[in-house]
Amino acid sequence: MEHEVFVPVPAERLREVLDDPARVARAVPGLQQDAGAEPVAGRLKIRVGSHSVTYRGAVRVSRRDDGSYAVEGEAEESRGSGSVELTLRIALRDAEDGCTVTYDGTASADGRITDFPAEAVEGAVTRLLNRFAEHLATAATQGTDDERAGAGAGAEEQTPADLGLTEEPPAPERPSAFGADRPAPSRGPADEEDEEEDEDIAEAAHARRTMIGRSAEEVDHAPPRGRYAPVPAPQTVSPPAPLRWAAPAAALAVASAIVAVRALRRRR
């Protein structure tokens, strides 16, 4: 099997990643590393079409004298008796604005992977190699960014005295218009209307809070409160019983006196 992938990273930066087993393990897509095992060891799930097979194994990456890298690995199915052995050669070739990663190798497998079509298996392996190259380029780019950040931090740590600069006295602060005393704004009819609306909202919220936790029957029969409460009818004030008969008795007494006076005048 032969396959090539272009990445926009210099070949020398990719070699730095391939020389570090820990960074290689992080570049393998979908690898779940085992605690306490080799750097490039763990479980790897490969999706073939609508199926997936999970392998558990290890991979060793070593640099050759010609600048290429030899990859050897073996793994077994985590839920089966199948196994796979891999022998791969990775070569890096400088190209314009990056480099070309060339894969060349062979693999032998048995178990569930042999039940899938050869085209589907080849497509799954190609996607895995493409993503591996992309992750290598990402790891190399992150390393460059970290170095630049470290260099920038070292430059920031230098004091003005080390650079031969003198500190200038701070400029006097100008009085801010926001700190000046200003008369309180006058209240107008709009402000009073806003306050009335706020009071109405507060009363409605209080009514809702008082209804929470009460049964439906209690809520239906509970009298409304606040501005929605009914206005009580005016009550008529009735005078006490003695005062009620005082006026007719006084009128009767006056009429009787008038009649008696007239009768006495006639007799004379």
PDB file of C-alpha atoms in Angstrom:
ATOM      1  CA  MET A   1       0.000   0.000   0.000  1.00  0.00           C
ATOM      2  CA  GLU A   2       1.256   3.489  -0.938  1.00  0.00           C
ATOM      3  CA  HIS A   3      -0.287   6.804  -0.002  1.00  0.00           C
ATOM      4  CA  GLU A   4       0.811  10.474   0.024  1.00  0.00           C
ATOM      5  CA  VAL A   5      -0.488  13.446   2.018  1.00  0.00           C
ATOM      6  CA  PHE A   6       0.566  17.103   1.770  1.00  0.00           C
ATOM      7  CA  VAL A   7       0.759  19.184   4.954  1.00  0.00           C
ATOM      8  CA  PRO A   8       1.627  22.918   5.164  1.00  0.00           C
ATOM      9  CA  VAL A   9       4.435  22.346   7.679  1.00  0.00           C
ATOM     10  CA  PRO A  10       8.191  22.017   7.032  1.00  0.00           C
ATOM     11  CA  ALA A  11       9.572  18.493   7.136  1.00  0.00           C
ATOM     12  CA  GLU A  12      11.985  19.359   9.934  1.00  0.00           C
ATOM     13  CA  ARG A  13       9.096  20.302  12.233  1.00  0.00           C
ATOM     14  CA  LEU A  14       7.364  16.991  11.526  1.00  0.00           C
ATOM     15  CA  ARG A  15      10.567  15.092  12.326  1.00  0.00           C
ATOM     16  CA  GLU A  16      10.643  16.734  15.752  1.00  0.00           C
ATOM     17  CA  VAL A  17       7.168  15.353  16.426  1.00  0.00           C
ATOM     18  CA  LEU A  18       7.951  11.860  15.108  1.00  0.00           C
ATOM     19  CA  ASP A  19      11.056  11.709  17.320  1.00  0.00           C
ATOM     20  CA  ASP A  20       8.862  12.164  20.426  1.00  0.00           C
ATOM     21  CA  PRO A  21       6.750   9.027  21.189  1.00  0.00           C
ATOM     22  CA  ALA A  22       4.413  10.964  23.480  1.00  0.00           C
ATOM     23  CA  ARG A  23       3.553  13.463  20.736  1.00  0.00           C
ATOM     24  CA  VAL A  24       3.138  10.621  18.248  1.00  0.00           C
ATOM     25  CA  ALA A  25       0.607   8.966  20.585  1.00  0.00           C
ATOM     26  CA  ARG A  26      -1.390  12.191  20.771  1.00  0.00           C
ATOM     27  CA  ALA A  27      -1.376  12.415  16.973  1.00  0.00           C
ATOM     28  CA  VAL A  28      -2.939   8.966  16.436  1.00  0.00           C
ATOM     29  CA  PRO A  29      -6.655   9.708  15.865  1.00  0.00           C
ATOM     30  CA  GLY A  30      -8.940   7.983  18.349  1.00  0.00           C
ATOM     31  CA  LEU A  31      -6.190   6.300  20.389  1.00  0.00           C
ATOM     32  CA  GLN A  32      -7.103   5.681  24.040  1.00  0.00           C
ATOM     33  CA  GLN A  33      -3.833   5.199  25.883  1.00  0.00           C
ATOM     34  CA  ASP A  34      -3.502   2.614  28.649  1.00  0.00           C
ATOM     35  CA  ALA A  35      -2.199   3.870  31.976  1.00  0.00           C
ATOM     36  CA  GLY A  36       1.354   2.748  32.680  1.00  0.00           C
ATOM     37  CA  ALA A  37       1.853   1.251  29.205  1.00  0.00           C
ATOM     38  CA  GLU A  38       4.153   2.274  26.362  1.00  0.00           C
ATOM     39  CA  PRO A  39       3.627   5.761  24.910  1.00  0.00           C
ATOM     40  CA  VAL A  40       1.980   4.477  21.712  1.00  0.00           C
ATOM     41  CA  ALA A  41      -0.181   1.731  23.217  1.00  0.00           C
ATOM     42  CA  GLY A  42      -3.864   1.417  23.989  1.00  0.00           C
ATOM     43  CA  ARG A  43      -7.192   0.912  22.243  1.00  0.00           C
ATOM     44  CA  LEU A  44      -8.058   2.130  18.751  1.00  0.00           C
ATOM     45  CA  LYS A  45     -11.474   1.960  17.104  1.00  0.00           C
ATOM     46  CA  ILE A  46     -11.544   1.718  13.305  1.00  0.00           C
ATOM     47  CA  ARG A  47     -14.811   2.420  11.496  1.00  0.00           C
ATOM     48  CA  VAL A  48     -15.362   0.506   8.259  1.00  0.00           C
ATOM     49  CA  GLY A  49     -18.535   1.619   6.536  1.00  0.00           C
ATOM     50  CA  SER A  50     -21.367   1.275   9.041  1.00  0.00           C
ATOM     51  CA  HIS A  51     -19.358  -1.109  11.249  1.00  0.00           C
ATOM     52  CA  SER A  52     -16.513  -0.579  13.706  1.00  0.00           C
ATOM     53  CA  VAL A  53     -13.781  -2.790  15.117  1.00  0.00           C
ATOM     54  CA  THR A  54     -11.816  -1.989  18.290  1.00  0.00           C
ATOM     55  CA  TYR A  55      -8.204  -3.156  18.602  1.00  0.00           C
ATOM     56  CA  ARG A  56      -5.873  -3.176  21.582  1.00  0.00           C
ATOM     57  CA  GLY A  57      -2.145  -3.135  20.891  1.00  0.00           C
ATOM     58  CA  ALA A  58       1.057  -1.095  20.577  1.00  0.00           C
ATOM     59  CA  VAL A  59       3.077   0.664  17.868  1.00  0.00           C
ATOM     60  CA  ARG A  60       6.812   1.451  17.772  1.00  0.00           C
ATOM     61  CA  VAL A  61       8.251   4.304  15.715  1.00  0.00           C
ATOM     62  CA  SER A  62      12.009   4.454  15.004  1.00  0.00           C
ATOM     63  CA  ARG A  63      14.115   6.720  12.815  1.00  0.00           C
ATOM     64  CA  ARG A  64      16.282   5.214  10.078  1.00  0.00           C
ATOM     65  CA  ASP A  65      19.609   6.374   8.752  1.00  0.00           C
ATOM     66  CA  ASP A  66      18.068   7.696   5.530  1.00  0.00           C
ATOM     67  CA  GLY A  67      15.765  10.051   7.468  1.00  0.00           C
ATOM     68  CA  SER A  68      12.614   7.941   7.093  1.00  0.00           C
ATOM     69  CA  TYR A  69      10.717   6.312   9.941  1.00  0.00           C
ATOM     70  CA  ALA A  70       9.852   2.661  10.469  1.00  0.00           C
ATOM     71  CA  VAL A  71       6.525   1.853  12.113  1.00  0.00           C
ATOM     72  CA  GLU A  72       5.848  -1.625  13.478  1.00  0.00           C
ATOM     73  CA  GLY A  73       2.742  -2.605  15.373  1.00  0.00           C
ATOM     74  CA  GLU A  74       0.494  -5.475  16.346  1.00  0.00           C
ATOM     75  CA  ALA A  75      -2.949  -5.513  17.905  1.00  0.00           C
ATOM     76  CA  GLU A  76      -5.807  -7.860  18.766  1.00  0.00           C
ATOM     77  CA  GLU A  77      -9.543  -7.401  18.700  1.00  0.00           C
ATOM     78  CA  SER A  78     -10.906  -6.354  22.087  1.00  0.00           C
ATOM     79  CA  ARG A  79     -14.085  -8.415  21.500  1.00  0.00           C
ATOM     80  CA  GLY A  80     -12.940 -11.207  19.293  1.00  0.00           C
ATOM     81  CA  SER A  81     -10.096 -13.475  18.284  1.00  0.00           C
ATOM     82  CA  GLY A  82      -8.882 -11.452  15.301  1.00  0.00           C
ATOM     83  CA  SER A  83      -5.499  -9.732  15.094  1.00  0.00           C
ATOM     84  CA  VAL A  84      -3.569  -7.407  12.828  1.00  0.00           C
ATOM     85  CA  GLU A  85       0.144  -6.789  12.163  1.00  0.00           C
ATOM     86  CA  LEU A  86       1.469  -3.624  10.537  1.00  0.00           C
ATOM     87  CA  THR A  87       4.788  -2.713   8.934  1.00  0.00           C
ATOM     88  CA  LEU A  88       4.922   0.843   7.634  1.00  0.00           C
ATOM     89  CA  ARG A  89       7.525   3.252   6.331  1.00  0.00           C
ATOM     90  CA  ILE A  90       7.014   7.027   6.625  1.00  0.00           C
ATOM     91  CA  ALA A  91       9.102   9.346   4.444  1.00  0.00           C
ATOM     92  CA  LEU A  92       9.059  13.153   4.501  1.00  0.00           C
ATOM     93  CA  ARG A  93       9.819  15.121   1.339  1.00  0.00           C
ATOM     94  CA  ASP A  94      10.122  18.906   1.250  1.00  0.00           C
ATOM     95  CA  ALA A  95       7.636  20.683  -0.993  1.00  0.00           C
ATOM     96  CA  GLU A  96       6.574  24.235  -1.700  1.00  0.00           C
ATOM     97  CA  ASP A  97       4.918  25.754   1.414  1.00  0.00           C
ATOM     98  CA  GLY A  98       5.165  22.469   3.309  1.00  0.00           C
ATOM     99  CA  CYS A  99       6.125  18.854   2.809  1.00  0.00           C
ATOM    100  CA  THR A 100       4.721  15.585   1.490  1.00  0.00           C
ATOM    101  CA  VAL A 101       4.228  12.621   3.818  1.00  0.00           C
ATOM    102  CA  THR A 102       4.611   9.297   2.004  1.00  0.00           C
ATOM    103  CA  TYR A 103       3.320   6.019   3.473  1.00  0.00           C
ATOM    104  CA  ASP A 104       4.572   2.670   2.168  1.00  0.00           C
ATOM    105  CA  GLY A 105       3.934  -0.637   3.897  1.00  0.00           C
ATOM    106  CA  THR A 106       2.006  -3.864   4.309  1.00  0.00           C
ATOM    107  CA  ALA A 107      -0.493  -5.266   6.797  1.00  0.00           C
ATOM    108  CA  SER A 108      -1.912  -8.705   7.557  1.00  0.00           C
ATOM    109  CA  ALA A 109      -5.130  -9.279   9.471  1.00  0.00           C
ATOM    110  CA  ASP A 110      -7.708 -11.896  10.346  1.00  0.00           C
ATOM    111  CA  GLY A 111     -11.012 -11.890  12.174  1.00  0.00           C
ATOM    112  CA  ARG A 112     -13.895  -9.495  11.603  1.00  0.00           C
ATOM    113  CA  ILE A 113     -11.923  -7.143   9.380  1.00  0.00           C
ATOM    114  CA  THR A 114     -11.740  -9.824   6.683  1.00  0.00           C
ATOM    115  CA  ASP A 115     -15.550  -9.948   6.420  1.00  0.00           C
ATOM    116  CA  PHE A 116     -15.728  -6.386   5.085  1.00  0.00           C
ATOM    117  CA  PRO A 117     -15.218  -5.390   1.431  1.00  0.00           C
ATOM    118  CA  ALA A 118     -11.627  -4.594   0.480  1.00  0.00           C
ATOM    119  CA  GLU A 119     -12.616  -1.153  -0.849  1.00  0.00           C
ATOM    120  CA  ALA A 120     -14.231  -0.217   2.471  1.00  0.00           C
ATOM    121  CA  VAL A 121     -11.184  -1.389   4.446  1.00  0.00           C
ATOM    122  CA  GLU A 122      -8.809   0.548   2.173  1.00  0.00           C
ATOM    123  CA  GLY A 123     -10.952   3.685   2.523  1.00  0.00           C
ATOM    124  CA  ALA A 124     -10.904   3.381   6.330  1.00  0.00           C
ATOM    125  CA  VAL A 125      -7.099   2.997   6.372  1.00  0.00           C
ATOM    126  CA  THR A 126      -6.679   5.993   4.025  1.00  0.00           C
ATOM    127  CA  ARG A 127      -8.799   8.215   6.261  1.00  0.00           C
ATOM    128  CA  LEU A 128      -6.776   7.082   9.278  1.00  0.00           C
ATOM    129  CA  LEU A 129      -3.461   7.965   7.582  1.00  0.00           C
ATOM    130  CA  ASN A 130      -4.754  11.349   6.397  1.00  0.00           C
ATOM    131  CA  ARG A 131      -5.911  12.305   9.878  1.00  0.00           C
ATOM    132  CA  PHE A 132      -2.632  11.087  11.365  1.00  0.00           C
ATOM    133  CA  ALA A 133      -0.683  13.407   9.043  1.00  0.00           C
ATOM    134  CA  GLU A 134      -3.006  16.328   9.881  1.00  0.00           C
ATOM    135  CA  HIS A 135      -2.536  15.722  13.612  1.00  0.00           C
ATOM    136  CA  LEU A 136       1.242  15.614  13.163  1.00  0.00           C
ATOM    137  CA  ALA A 137       1.105  19.003  11.435  1.00  0.00           C
ATOM    138  CA  THR A 138      -1.102  20.394  14.200  1.00  0.00           C
ATOM    139  CA  ALA A 139       1.295  19.157  16.884  1.00  0.00           C
ATOM    140  CA  ALA A 140       4.247  20.710  15.036  1.00  0.00           C
ATOM    141  CA  THR A 141       2.399  24.038  14.692  1.00  0.00           C
ATOM    142  CA  GLN A 142       1.498  24.070  18.376  1.00  0.00           C
ATOM    143  CA  GLY A 143       5.128  23.508  19.279  1.00  0.00           C
ATOM    144  CA  THR A 144       6.138  26.530  17.202  1.00  0.00           C
ATOM    145  CA  ASP A 145       3.448  28.694  18.803  1.00  0.00           C
ATOM    146  CA  ASP A 146       4.564  27.626  22.299  1.00  0.00           C
ATOM    147  CA  GLU A 147       8.168  28.573  21.525  1.00  0.00           C
ATOM    148  CA  ARG A 148       7.103  31.969  20.242  1.00  0.00           C
ATOM    149  CA  ALA A 149       4.960  32.534  23.305  1.00  0.00           C
ATOM    150  CA  GLY A 150       7.914  31.629  25.546  1.00  0.00           C
ATOM    151  CA  ALA A 151      10.186  34.029  23.692  1.00  0.00           C
ATOM    152  CA  GLY A 152       7.593  36.791  23.997  1.00  0.00           C
ATOM    153  CA  ALA A 153       7.223  36.143  27.727  1.00  0.00           C
ATOM    154  CA  GLY A 154      11.018  36.384  28.169  1.00  0.00           C
ATOM    155  CA  ALA A 155      11.043  39.724  26.399  1.00  0.00           C
ATOM    156  CA  GLU A 156       8.232  41.029  28.586  1.00  0.00           C
ATOM    157  CA  GLU A 157      10.142  40.091  31.741  1.00  0.00           C
ATOM    158  CA  GLN A 158      12.899  42.608  30.883  1.00  0.00           C
ATOM    159  CA  THR A 159      12.524  45.773  32.912  1.00  0.00           C
ATOM    160  CA  PRO A 160      12.866  49.292  31.427  1.00  0.00           C
ATOM    161  CA  ALA A 161      16.180  49.671  33.285  1.00  0.00           C
ATOM    162  CA  ASP A 162      17.567  46.605  31.463  1.00  0.00           C
ATOM    163  CA  LEU A 163      16.571  48.132  28.129  1.00  0.00           C
ATOM    164  CA  GLY A 164      18.141  51.507  29.006  1.00  0.00           C
ATOM    165  CA  LEU A 165      14.844  53.324  29.197  1.00  0.00           C
ATOM    166  CA  THR A 166      13.721  55.710  31.897  1.00  0.00           C
ATOM    167  CA  GLU A 167      10.218  55.902  33.193  1.00  0.00           C
ATOM    168  CA  GLU A 168       8.306  59.086  32.439  1.00  0.00           C
ATOM    169  CA  PRO A 169       6.295  60.713  35.209  1.00  0.00           C
ATOM    170  CA  PRO A 170       2.601  59.981  34.880  1.00  0.00           C
ATOM    171  CA  ALA A 171       0.548  62.706  33.262  1.00  0.00           C
ATOM    172  CA  PRO A 172      -1.770  64.629  35.577  1.00  0.00           C
ATOM    173  CA  GLU A 173      -5.297  63.358  35.522  1.00  0.00           C
ATOM    174  CA  ARG A 174      -7.859  65.664  34.015  1.00  0.00           C
ATOM    175  CA  PRO A 175     -10.991  66.392  35.988  1.00  0.00           C
ATOM    176  CA  SER A 176     -13.772  64.224  34.740  1.00  0.00           C
ATOM    177  CA  ALA A 177     -17.159  65.654  34.035  1.00  0.00           C
ATOM    178  CA  PHE A 178     -18.732  62.510  35.454  1.00  0.00           C
ATOM    179  CA  GLY A 179     -17.327  63.247  38.943  1.00  0.00           C
ATOM    180  CA  ALA A 180     -18.713  66.811  39.131  1.00  0.00           C
ATOM    181  CA  ASP A 181     -21.689  67.561  41.318  1.00  0.00           C
ATOM    182  CA  ARG A 182     -24.805  67.950  39.269  1.00  0.00           C
ATOM    183  CA  PRO A 183     -28.305  68.880  40.401  1.00  0.00           C
ATOM    184  CA  ALA A 184     -30.724  66.044  40.618  1.00  0.00           C
ATOM    185  CA  PRO A 185     -32.960  65.790  37.554  1.00  0.00           C
ATOM    186  CA  SER A 186     -36.439  67.178  37.940  1.00  0.00           C
ATOM    187  CA  ARG A 187     -39.290  64.723  38.127  1.00  0.00           C
ATOM    188  CA  GLY A 188     -41.955  65.013  35.518  1.00  0.00           C
ATOM    189  CA  PRO A 189     -45.321  63.392  34.796  1.00  0.00           C
ATOM    190  CA  ALA A 190     -43.601  60.575  32.883  1.00  0.00           C
ATOM    191  CA  ASP A 191     -41.610  59.580  35.981  1.00  0.00           C
ATOM    192  CA  GLU A 192     -44.777  59.485  38.108  1.00  0.00           C
ATOM    193  CA  GLU A 193     -46.500  57.275  35.500  1.00  0.00           C
ATOM    194  CA  ASP A 194     -43.492  54.917  35.524  1.00  0.00           C
ATOM    195  CA  GLU A 195     -43.697  54.657  39.324  1.00  0.00           C
ATOM    196  CA  GLU A 196     -47.412  53.839  39.115  1.00  0.00           C
ATOM    197  CA  GLU A 197     -46.711  51.117  36.545  1.00  0.00           C
ATOM    198  CA  ASP A 198     -43.983  49.691  38.796  1.00  0.00           C
ATOM    199  CA  GLU A 199     -46.420  49.607  41.730  1.00  0.00           C
ATOM    200  CA  ASP A 200     -49.012  47.818  39.579  1.00  0.00           C
ATOM    201  CA  ILE A 201     -46.437  45.232  38.531  1.00  0.00           C
ATOM    202  CA  ALA A 202     -45.356  44.720  42.139  1.00  0.00           C
ATOM    203  CA  GLU A 203     -48.979  44.211  43.240  1.00  0.00           C
ATOM    204  CA  ALA A 204     -49.576  41.660  40.473  1.00  0.00           C
ATOM    205  CA  ALA A 205     -46.401  39.789  41.426  1.00  0.00           C
ATOM    206  CA  HIS A 206     -47.490  39.756  45.097  1.00  0.00           C
ATOM    207  CA  ALA A 207     -50.868  38.336  44.080  1.00  0.00           C
ATOM    208  CA  ARG A 208     -49.190  35.548  42.089  1.00  0.00           C
ATOM    209  CA  ARG A 209     -46.882  34.718  45.004  1.00  0.00           C
ATOM    210  CA  THR A 210     -49.812  34.468  47.410  1.00  0.00           C
ATOM    211  CA  MET A 211     -51.569  32.009  45.068  1.00  0.00           C
ATOM    212  CA  ILE A 212     -48.584  29.645  44.879  1.00  0.00           C
ATOM    213  CA  GLY A 213     -49.107  26.566  47.047  1.00  0.00           C
ATOM    214  CA  ARG A 214     -52.878  27.093  47.404  1.00  0.00           C
ATOM    215  CA  SER A 215     -55.481  24.742  46.025  1.00  0.00           C
ATOM    216  CA  ALA A 216     -57.558  25.572  42.972  1.00  0.00           C
ATOM    217  CA  GLU A 217     -60.724  25.903  45.092  1.00  0.00           C
ATOM    218  CA  GLU A 218     -59.051  28.381  47.435  1.00  0.00           C
ATOM    219  CA  VAL A 219     -57.738  30.418  44.507  1.00  0.00           C
ATOM    220  CA  ASP A 220     -61.186  30.497  42.829  1.00  0.00           C
ATOM    221  CA  HIS A 221     -62.961  31.635  45.998  1.00  0.00           C
ATOM    222  CA  ALA A 222     -60.220  33.918  47.296  1.00  0.00           C
ATOM    223  CA  PRO A 223     -61.126  37.590  46.955  1.00  0.00           C
ATOM    224  CA  PRO A 224     -58.854  39.611  44.685  1.00  0.00           C
ATOM    225  CA  ARG A 225     -56.314  41.882  46.280  1.00  0.00           C
ATOM    226  CA  GLY A 226     -54.578  45.124  45.404  1.00  0.00           C
ATOM    227  CA  ARG A 227     -55.943  47.324  42.680  1.00  0.00           C
ATOM    228  CA  TYR A 228     -58.291  44.518  41.494  1.00  0.00           C
ATOM    229  CA  ALA A 229     -60.116  44.274  44.854  1.00  0.00           C
ATOM    230  CA  PRO A 230     -63.849  45.210  44.682  1.00  0.00           C
ATOM    231  CA  VAL A 231     -64.838  48.612  46.008  1.00  0.00           C
ATOM    232  CA  PRO A 232     -67.138  48.196  49.048  1.00  0.00           C
ATOM    233  CA  ALA A 233     -70.634  49.738  48.759  1.00  0.00           C
ATOM    234  CA  PRO A 234     -71.239  52.898  50.808  1.00  0.00           C
ATOM    235  CA  GLN A 235     -72.840  52.150  54.165  1.00  0.00           C
ATOM    236  CA  THR A 236     -75.891  54.220  55.268  1.00  0.00           C
ATOM    237  CA  VAL A 237     -75.635  55.560  58.806  1.00  0.00           C
ATOM    238  CA  SER A 238     -78.969  55.140  60.625  1.00  0.00           C
ATOM    239  CA  PRO A 239     -79.555  57.243  63.745  1.00  0.00           C
ATOM    240  CA  PRO A 240     -80.372  55.504  67.001  1.00  0.00           C
ATOM    241  CA  ALA A 241     -84.023  54.785  67.925  1.00  0.00           C
ATOM    242  CA  PRO A 242     -84.526  57.733  70.430  1.00  0.00           C
ATOM    243  CA  LEU A 243     -83.302  60.266  67.891  1.00  0.00           C
ATOM    244  CA  ARG A 244     -85.499  58.739  65.207  1.00  0.00           C
ATOM    245  CA  TRP A 245     -88.719  59.712  67.195  1.00  0.00           C
ATOM    246  CA  ALA A 246     -87.481  63.069  68.515  1.00  0.00           C
ATOM    247  CA  ALA A 247     -88.362  65.103  65.407  1.00  0.00           C
ATOM    248  CA  PRO A 248     -92.011  63.884  65.076  1.00  0.00           C
ATOM    249  CA  ALA A 249     -92.615  64.377  68.812  1.00  0.00           C
ATOM    250  CA  ALA A 250     -91.292  67.932  68.686  1.00  0.00           C
ATOM    251  CA  ALA A 251     -93.508  68.751  65.694  1.00  0.00           C
ATOM    252  CA  LEU A 252     -96.546  67.339  67.463  1.00  0.00           C
ATOM    253  CA  ALA A 253     -95.802  69.384  70.598  1.00  0.00           C
ATOM    254  CA  VAL A 254     -95.498  72.626  68.590  1.00  0.00           C
ATOM    255  CA  ALA A 255     -98.785  71.943  66.770  1.00  0.00           C
ATOM    256  CA  SER A 256    -100.590  71.238  70.058  1.00  0.00           C
ATOM    257  CA  ALA A 257     -99.320  74.515  71.558  1.00  0.00           C
ATOM    258  CA  ILE A 258    -100.558  76.495  68.561  1.00  0.00           C
ATOM    259  CA  VAL A 259    -104.032  74.926  68.774  1.00  0.00           C
ATOM    260  CA  ALA A 260    -104.243  75.624  72.534  1.00  0.00           C
ATOM    261  CA  VAL A 261    -103.292  79.300  72.073  1.00  0.00           C
ATOM    262  CA  ARG A 262    -105.948  79.833  69.404  1.00  0.00           C
ATOM    263  CA  ALA A 263    -108.647  78.192  71.579  1.00  0.00           C
ATOM    264  CA  LEU A 264    -107.884  80.532  74.507  1.00  0.00           C
ATOM    265  CA  ARG A 265    -108.110  83.580  72.258  1.00  0.00           C
ATOM    266  CA  ARG A 266    -111.573  82.604  71.072  1.00  0.00           C
ATOM    267  CA  ARG A 267    -112.904  82.254  74.614  1.00  0.00           C
ATOM    268  CA  ARG A 268    -111.812  85.786  75.480  1.00  0.00           C
TER     269      ARG A 268
END
